[in-house]
One Martini backbone bead per residue (centre of mass of N, CA, C, O) as a GRO file, in nm:
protein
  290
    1UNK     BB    1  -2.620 -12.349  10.570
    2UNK     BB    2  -2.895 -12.331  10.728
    3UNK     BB    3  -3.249 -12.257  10.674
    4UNK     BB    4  -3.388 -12.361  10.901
    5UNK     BB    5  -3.582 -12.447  11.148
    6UNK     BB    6  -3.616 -12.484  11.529
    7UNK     BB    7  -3.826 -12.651  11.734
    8UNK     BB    8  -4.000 -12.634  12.092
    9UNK     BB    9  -4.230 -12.710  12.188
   10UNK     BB   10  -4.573 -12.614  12.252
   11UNK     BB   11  -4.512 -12.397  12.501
   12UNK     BB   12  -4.286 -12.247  12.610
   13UNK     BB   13  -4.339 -11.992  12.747
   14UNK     BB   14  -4.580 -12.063  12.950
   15UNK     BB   15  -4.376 -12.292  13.089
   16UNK     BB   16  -4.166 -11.989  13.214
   17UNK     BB   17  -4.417 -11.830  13.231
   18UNK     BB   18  -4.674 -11.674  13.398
   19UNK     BB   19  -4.915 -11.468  13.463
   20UNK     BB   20  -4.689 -11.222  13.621
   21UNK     BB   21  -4.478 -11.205  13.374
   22UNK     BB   22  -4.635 -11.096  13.124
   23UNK     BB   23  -4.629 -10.912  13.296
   24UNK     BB   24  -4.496 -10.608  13.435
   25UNK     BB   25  -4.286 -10.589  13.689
   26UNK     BB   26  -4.080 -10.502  14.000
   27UNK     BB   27  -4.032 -10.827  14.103
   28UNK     BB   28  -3.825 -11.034  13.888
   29UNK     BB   29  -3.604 -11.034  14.146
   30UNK     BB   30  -3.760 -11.254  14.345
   31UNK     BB   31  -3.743 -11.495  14.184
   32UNK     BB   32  -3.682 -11.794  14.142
   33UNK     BB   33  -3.481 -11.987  14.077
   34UNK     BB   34  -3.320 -12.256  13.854
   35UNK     BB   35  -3.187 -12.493  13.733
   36UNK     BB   36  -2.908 -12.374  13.560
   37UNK     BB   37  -2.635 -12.312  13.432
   38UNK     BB   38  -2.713 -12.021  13.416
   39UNK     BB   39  -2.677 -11.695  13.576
   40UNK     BB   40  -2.772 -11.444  13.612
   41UNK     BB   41  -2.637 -11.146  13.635
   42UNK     BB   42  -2.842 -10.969  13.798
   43UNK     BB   43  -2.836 -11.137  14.084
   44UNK     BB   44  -2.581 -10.915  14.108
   45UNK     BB   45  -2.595 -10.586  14.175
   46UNK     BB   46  -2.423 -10.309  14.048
   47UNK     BB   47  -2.317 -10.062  13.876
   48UNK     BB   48  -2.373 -10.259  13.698
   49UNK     BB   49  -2.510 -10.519  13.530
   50UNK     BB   50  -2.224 -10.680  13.448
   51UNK     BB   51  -1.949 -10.816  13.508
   52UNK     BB   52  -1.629 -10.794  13.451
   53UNK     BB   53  -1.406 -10.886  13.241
   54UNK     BB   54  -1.203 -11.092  13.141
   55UNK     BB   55  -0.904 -11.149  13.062
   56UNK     BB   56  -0.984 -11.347  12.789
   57UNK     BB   57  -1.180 -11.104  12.717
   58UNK     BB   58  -1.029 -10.784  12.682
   59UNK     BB   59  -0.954 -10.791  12.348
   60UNK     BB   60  -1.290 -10.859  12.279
   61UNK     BB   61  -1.552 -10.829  12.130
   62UNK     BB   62  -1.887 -10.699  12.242
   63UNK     BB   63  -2.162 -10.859  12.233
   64UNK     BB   64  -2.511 -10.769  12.174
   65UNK     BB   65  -2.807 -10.965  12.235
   66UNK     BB   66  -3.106 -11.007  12.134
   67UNK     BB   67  -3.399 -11.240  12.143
   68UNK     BB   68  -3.681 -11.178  12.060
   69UNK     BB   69  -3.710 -11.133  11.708
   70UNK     BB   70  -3.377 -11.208  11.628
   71UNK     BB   71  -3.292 -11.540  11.779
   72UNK     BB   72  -3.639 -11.556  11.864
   73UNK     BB   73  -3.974 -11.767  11.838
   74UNK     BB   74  -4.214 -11.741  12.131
   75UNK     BB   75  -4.529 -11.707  12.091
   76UNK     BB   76  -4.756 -11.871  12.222
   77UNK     BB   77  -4.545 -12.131  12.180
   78UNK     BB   78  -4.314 -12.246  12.029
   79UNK     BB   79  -3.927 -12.240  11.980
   80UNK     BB   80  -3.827 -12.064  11.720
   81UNK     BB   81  -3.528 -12.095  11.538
   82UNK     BB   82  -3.280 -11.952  11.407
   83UNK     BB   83  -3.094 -11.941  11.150
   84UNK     BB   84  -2.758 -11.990  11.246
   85UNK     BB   85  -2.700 -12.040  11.518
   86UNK     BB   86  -2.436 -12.239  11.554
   87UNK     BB   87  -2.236 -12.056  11.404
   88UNK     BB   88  -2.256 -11.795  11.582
   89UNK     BB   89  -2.204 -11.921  11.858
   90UNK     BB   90  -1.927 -12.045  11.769
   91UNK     BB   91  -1.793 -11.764  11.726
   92UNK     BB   92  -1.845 -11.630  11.958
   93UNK     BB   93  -1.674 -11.848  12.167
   94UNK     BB   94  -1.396 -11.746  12.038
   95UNK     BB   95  -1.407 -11.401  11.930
   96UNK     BB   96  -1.651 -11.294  12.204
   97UNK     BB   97  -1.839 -11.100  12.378
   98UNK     BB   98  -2.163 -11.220  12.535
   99UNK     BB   99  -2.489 -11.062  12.531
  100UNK     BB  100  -2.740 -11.100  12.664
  101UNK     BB  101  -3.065 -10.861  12.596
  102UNK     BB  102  -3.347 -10.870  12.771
  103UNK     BB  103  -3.731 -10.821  12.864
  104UNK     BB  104  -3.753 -11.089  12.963
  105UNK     BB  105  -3.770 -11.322  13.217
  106UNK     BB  106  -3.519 -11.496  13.324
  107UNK     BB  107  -3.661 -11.824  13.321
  108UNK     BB  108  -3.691 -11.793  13.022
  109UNK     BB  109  -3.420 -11.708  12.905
  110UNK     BB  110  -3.235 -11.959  12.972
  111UNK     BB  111  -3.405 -12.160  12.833
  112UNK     BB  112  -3.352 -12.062  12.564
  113UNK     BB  113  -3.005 -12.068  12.577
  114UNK     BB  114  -3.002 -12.375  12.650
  115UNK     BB  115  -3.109 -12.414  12.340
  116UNK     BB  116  -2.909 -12.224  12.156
  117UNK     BB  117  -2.578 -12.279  12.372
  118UNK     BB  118  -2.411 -12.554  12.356
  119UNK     BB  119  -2.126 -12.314  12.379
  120UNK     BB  120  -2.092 -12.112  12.587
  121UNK     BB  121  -2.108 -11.827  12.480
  122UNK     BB  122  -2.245 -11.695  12.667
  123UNK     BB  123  -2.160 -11.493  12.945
  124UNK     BB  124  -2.443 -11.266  12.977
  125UNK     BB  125  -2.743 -11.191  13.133
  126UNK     BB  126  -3.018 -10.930  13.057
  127UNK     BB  127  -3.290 -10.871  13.217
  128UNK     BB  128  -3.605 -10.781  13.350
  129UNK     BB  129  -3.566 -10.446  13.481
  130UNK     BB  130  -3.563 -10.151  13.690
  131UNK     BB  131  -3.282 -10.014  13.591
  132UNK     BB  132  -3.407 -10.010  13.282
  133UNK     BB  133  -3.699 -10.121  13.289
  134UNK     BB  134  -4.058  -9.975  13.346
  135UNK     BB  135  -4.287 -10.016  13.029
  136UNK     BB  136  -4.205  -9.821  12.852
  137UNK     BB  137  -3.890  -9.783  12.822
  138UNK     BB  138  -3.635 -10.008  12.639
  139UNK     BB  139  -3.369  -9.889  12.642
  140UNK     BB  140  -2.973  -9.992  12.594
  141UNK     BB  141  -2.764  -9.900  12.785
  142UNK     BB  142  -2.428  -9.958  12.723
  143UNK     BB  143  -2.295  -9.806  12.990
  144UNK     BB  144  -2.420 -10.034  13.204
  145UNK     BB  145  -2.169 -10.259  13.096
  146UNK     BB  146  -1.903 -10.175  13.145
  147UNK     BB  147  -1.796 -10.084  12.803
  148UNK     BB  148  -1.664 -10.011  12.559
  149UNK     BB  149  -1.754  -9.852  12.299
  150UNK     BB  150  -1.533  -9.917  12.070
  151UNK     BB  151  -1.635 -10.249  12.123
  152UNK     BB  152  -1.938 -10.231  12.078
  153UNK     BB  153  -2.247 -10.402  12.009
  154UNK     BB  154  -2.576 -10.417  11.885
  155UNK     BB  155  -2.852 -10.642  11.856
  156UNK     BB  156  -3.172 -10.571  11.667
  157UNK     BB  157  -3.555 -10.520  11.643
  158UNK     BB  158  -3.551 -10.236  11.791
  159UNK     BB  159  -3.534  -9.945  11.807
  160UNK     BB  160  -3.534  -9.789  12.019
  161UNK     BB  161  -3.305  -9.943  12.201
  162UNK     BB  162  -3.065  -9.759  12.043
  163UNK     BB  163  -3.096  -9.475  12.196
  164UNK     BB  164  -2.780  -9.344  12.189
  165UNK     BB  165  -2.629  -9.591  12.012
  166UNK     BB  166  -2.665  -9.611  11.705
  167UNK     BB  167  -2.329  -9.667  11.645
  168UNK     BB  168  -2.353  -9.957  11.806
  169UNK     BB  169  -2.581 -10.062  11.591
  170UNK     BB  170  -2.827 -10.281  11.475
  171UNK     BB  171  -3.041 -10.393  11.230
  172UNK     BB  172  -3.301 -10.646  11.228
  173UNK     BB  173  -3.543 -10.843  11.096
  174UNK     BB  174  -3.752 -10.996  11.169
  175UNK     BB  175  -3.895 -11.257  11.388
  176UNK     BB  176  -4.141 -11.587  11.298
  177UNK     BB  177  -4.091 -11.801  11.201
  178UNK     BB  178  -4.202 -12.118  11.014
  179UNK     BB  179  -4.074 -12.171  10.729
  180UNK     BB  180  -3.904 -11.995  10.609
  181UNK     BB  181  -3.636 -11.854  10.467
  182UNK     BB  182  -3.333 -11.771  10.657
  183UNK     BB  183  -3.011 -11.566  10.627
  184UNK     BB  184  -2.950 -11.337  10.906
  185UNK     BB  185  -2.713 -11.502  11.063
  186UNK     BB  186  -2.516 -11.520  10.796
  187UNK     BB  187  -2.446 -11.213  10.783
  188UNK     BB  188  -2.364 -11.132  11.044
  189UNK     BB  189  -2.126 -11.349  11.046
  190UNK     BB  190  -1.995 -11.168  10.795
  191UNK     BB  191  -1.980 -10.907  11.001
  192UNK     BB  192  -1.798 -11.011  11.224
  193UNK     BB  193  -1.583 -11.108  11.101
  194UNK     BB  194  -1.473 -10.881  11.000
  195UNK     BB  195  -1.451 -10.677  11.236
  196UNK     BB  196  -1.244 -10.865  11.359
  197UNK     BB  197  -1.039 -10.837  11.147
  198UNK     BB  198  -1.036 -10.513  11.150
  199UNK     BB  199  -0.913 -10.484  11.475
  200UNK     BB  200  -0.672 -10.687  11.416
  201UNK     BB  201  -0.533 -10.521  11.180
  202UNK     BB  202  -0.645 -10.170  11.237
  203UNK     BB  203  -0.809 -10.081  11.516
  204UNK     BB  204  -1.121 -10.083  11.445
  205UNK     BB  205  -1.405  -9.934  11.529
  206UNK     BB  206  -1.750  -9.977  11.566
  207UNK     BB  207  -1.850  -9.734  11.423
  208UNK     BB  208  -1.659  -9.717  11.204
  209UNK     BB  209  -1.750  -9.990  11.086
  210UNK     BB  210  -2.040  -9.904  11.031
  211UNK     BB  211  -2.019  -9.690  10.812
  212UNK     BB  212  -1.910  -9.822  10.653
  213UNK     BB  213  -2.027 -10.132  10.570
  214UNK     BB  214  -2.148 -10.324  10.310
  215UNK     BB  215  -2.369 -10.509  10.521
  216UNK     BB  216  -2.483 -10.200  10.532
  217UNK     BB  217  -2.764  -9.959  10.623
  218UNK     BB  218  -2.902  -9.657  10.605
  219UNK     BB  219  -3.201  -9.566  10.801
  220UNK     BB  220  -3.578  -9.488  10.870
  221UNK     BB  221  -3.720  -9.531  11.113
  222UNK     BB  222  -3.959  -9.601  11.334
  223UNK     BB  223  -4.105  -9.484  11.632
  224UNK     BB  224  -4.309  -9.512  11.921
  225UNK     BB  225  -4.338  -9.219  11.970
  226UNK     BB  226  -4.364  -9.122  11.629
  227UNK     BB  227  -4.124  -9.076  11.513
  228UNK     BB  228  -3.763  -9.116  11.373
  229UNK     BB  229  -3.493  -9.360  11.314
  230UNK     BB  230  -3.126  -9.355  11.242
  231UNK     BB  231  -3.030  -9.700  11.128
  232UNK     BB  232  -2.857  -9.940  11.095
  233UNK     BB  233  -2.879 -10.229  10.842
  234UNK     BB  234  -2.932 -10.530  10.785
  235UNK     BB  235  -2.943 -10.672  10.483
  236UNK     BB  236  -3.091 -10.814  10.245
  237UNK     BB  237  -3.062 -11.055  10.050
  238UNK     BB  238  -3.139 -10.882   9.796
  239UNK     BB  239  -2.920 -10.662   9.872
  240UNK     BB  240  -2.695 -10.879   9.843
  241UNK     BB  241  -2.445 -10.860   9.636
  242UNK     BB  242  -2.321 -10.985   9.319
  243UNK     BB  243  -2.051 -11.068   9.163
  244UNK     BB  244  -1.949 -10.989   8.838
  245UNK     BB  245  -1.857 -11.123   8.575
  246UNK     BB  246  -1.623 -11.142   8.362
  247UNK     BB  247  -1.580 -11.198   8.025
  248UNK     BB  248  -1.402 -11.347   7.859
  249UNK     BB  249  -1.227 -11.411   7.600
  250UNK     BB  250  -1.176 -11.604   7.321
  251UNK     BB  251  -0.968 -11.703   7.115
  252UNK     BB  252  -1.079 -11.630   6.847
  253UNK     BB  253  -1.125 -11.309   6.928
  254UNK     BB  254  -0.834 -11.230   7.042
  255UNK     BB  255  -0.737 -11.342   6.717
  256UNK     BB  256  -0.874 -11.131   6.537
  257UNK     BB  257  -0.792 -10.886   6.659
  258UNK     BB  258  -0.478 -10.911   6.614
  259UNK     BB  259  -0.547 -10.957   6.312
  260UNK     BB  260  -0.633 -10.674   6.239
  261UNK     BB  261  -0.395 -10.503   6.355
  262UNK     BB  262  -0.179 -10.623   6.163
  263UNK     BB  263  -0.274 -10.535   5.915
  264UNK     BB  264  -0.326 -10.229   5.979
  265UNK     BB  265  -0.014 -10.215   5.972
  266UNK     BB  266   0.060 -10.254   5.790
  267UNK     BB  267  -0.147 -10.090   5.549
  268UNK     BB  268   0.038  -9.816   5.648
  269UNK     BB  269   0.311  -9.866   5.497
  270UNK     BB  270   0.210  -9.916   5.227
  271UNK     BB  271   0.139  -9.794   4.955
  272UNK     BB  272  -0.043  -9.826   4.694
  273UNK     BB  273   0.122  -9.987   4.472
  274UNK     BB  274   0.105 -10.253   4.701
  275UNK     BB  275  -0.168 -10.270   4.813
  276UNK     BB  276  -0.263 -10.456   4.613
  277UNK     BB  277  -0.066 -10.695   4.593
  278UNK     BB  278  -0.126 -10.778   4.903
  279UNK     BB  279  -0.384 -10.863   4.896
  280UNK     BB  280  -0.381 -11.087   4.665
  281UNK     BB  281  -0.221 -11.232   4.827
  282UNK     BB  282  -0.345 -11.302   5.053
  283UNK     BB  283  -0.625 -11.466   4.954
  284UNK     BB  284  -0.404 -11.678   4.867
  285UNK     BB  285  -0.193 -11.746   5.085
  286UNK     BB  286   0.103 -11.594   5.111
  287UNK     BB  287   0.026 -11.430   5.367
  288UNK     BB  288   0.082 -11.420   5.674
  289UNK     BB  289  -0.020 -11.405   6.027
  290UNK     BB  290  -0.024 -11.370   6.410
   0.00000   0.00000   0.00000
């Protein structure tokens, strides 16, 4: 799997907010579409914030992604794409409903998914809205999507977001684009594999096996409020155990072994004075051994 970046555009965010996007505002579901593939969600708002499952993912993991430093990288400038998101996005439209759920404004947040999700593995889109962001909590309410929460998970950089739902959450390290190495797409694939094989086999929650997952750790993380909160995180490539093999014994080690033994029990049976007798013949090679 590929762990290089890929960049769009010179200026991605500022080409689709413009300066009273930047700031949050209370009316940016007044905002005019864009001919975008994908409707927001929110465009016709509900009891929930977006409509029920499809019958065809009725059993189906929903998995619930952040936007901007969890799957991708554009302030003020190119947008820069975490790597592993194709591999990801084509699990994810195979096994699982996909929601992105960002604090960006939707005219934004499409022109992303429409560059990282060309097989439309995205269901629903939950852009920045009144009824969740006020400008001060950002807290990502998932009873607000009408989805049973022993089958939901939310995937975040930012511990805030996770409040009131840490067992249904995971946190991943900050994305900021640049050149480095990145393979926190590819560990996360790994767990939600994991997770979806584990709910088809024994019938496990997302909370359950969050607890369990060798994928995560329980850390203690800082909150914008100045407490801390404790939410479970994945680990870091560094953290991420590799099983050590066990040398085998060479052939010659564990004939010589065999061959201790096997002397070892005669030399117990014989008298004393047969053993100097078995010695002295042994040495000449009289006396043979398996």
């Amino acid at each position: 799997m590929s762990s290089v970046q890929r960049k769009r555009g010179i200026s991605f965010r500022v080409h689709y907010c413009n300066s009273s996007d930047l700031s949050y505002t209370l009316n940016d579901t007044e905002e005019s579409l864009v001919s975008f593939r994908r409707t927001p969600s929110l465009s016709n708002v509900g009891q929930f914030l977006i409509p029920p499952k499809l019958s065809t993912d009725a059993k189906k993991l929903t998995v619930v992604l952040d936007l901007d430093e969890t799957l991708v990288y554009a302030r003020m400038g190119p947008l820069y794409v975490r790597p592993g998101m194709e591999q990801l996005m084509a699990f994810l439209a195979e096994h699982c409903e996909a929601v992105v759920w960002t604090s960006s404004v939707h005219l934004y947040a499409d022109a992303v998914i429409d560059q990282i999700d060309p097989c439309d593995a995205i269901r629903h889109t939950v852009y920045r809205h009144s009824r969740w962001f006020n400008g001060q909590s950002a807290t990502k309410e998932l009873q607000l999507l009408g989805r049973d929460l022993e089958s939901t998970i939310i995937i975040e950089n930012t511990p805030d977001c996770l409040l009131g739902y840490e067992q249904n959450g995971i946190i991943v390290e900050d994305y900021e684009g640049g050149e480095l190495e990145d393979t926190t797409l590819t560990r996360l694939l790994g767990f939600l594999q994991d997770l979806v094989a584990r709910r088809a086999a024994d019938g496990i929650t997302v909370p359950e096996f969050i607890q369990s997952s060798h994928h995560l750790r329980l850390g203690e993380l800082p909150s914008n409020k100045g407490s801390s909160l404790k939410c479970f995180c994945l680990k870091s490539a560094d953290e991420v155990s590799v099983p050590v093999r066990r040398k085998r014994k060479s052939f010659d080690s564990l004939a010589h072994s065999v061959l201790s033994l096997d002397q070892h029990a005669v030399l117990r049976i014989l008298s004393q004075n047969e053993m100097k007798s078995f010695l002295k013949r042994r040495t000449k090679g009289q006396i043979m051994t398996r």
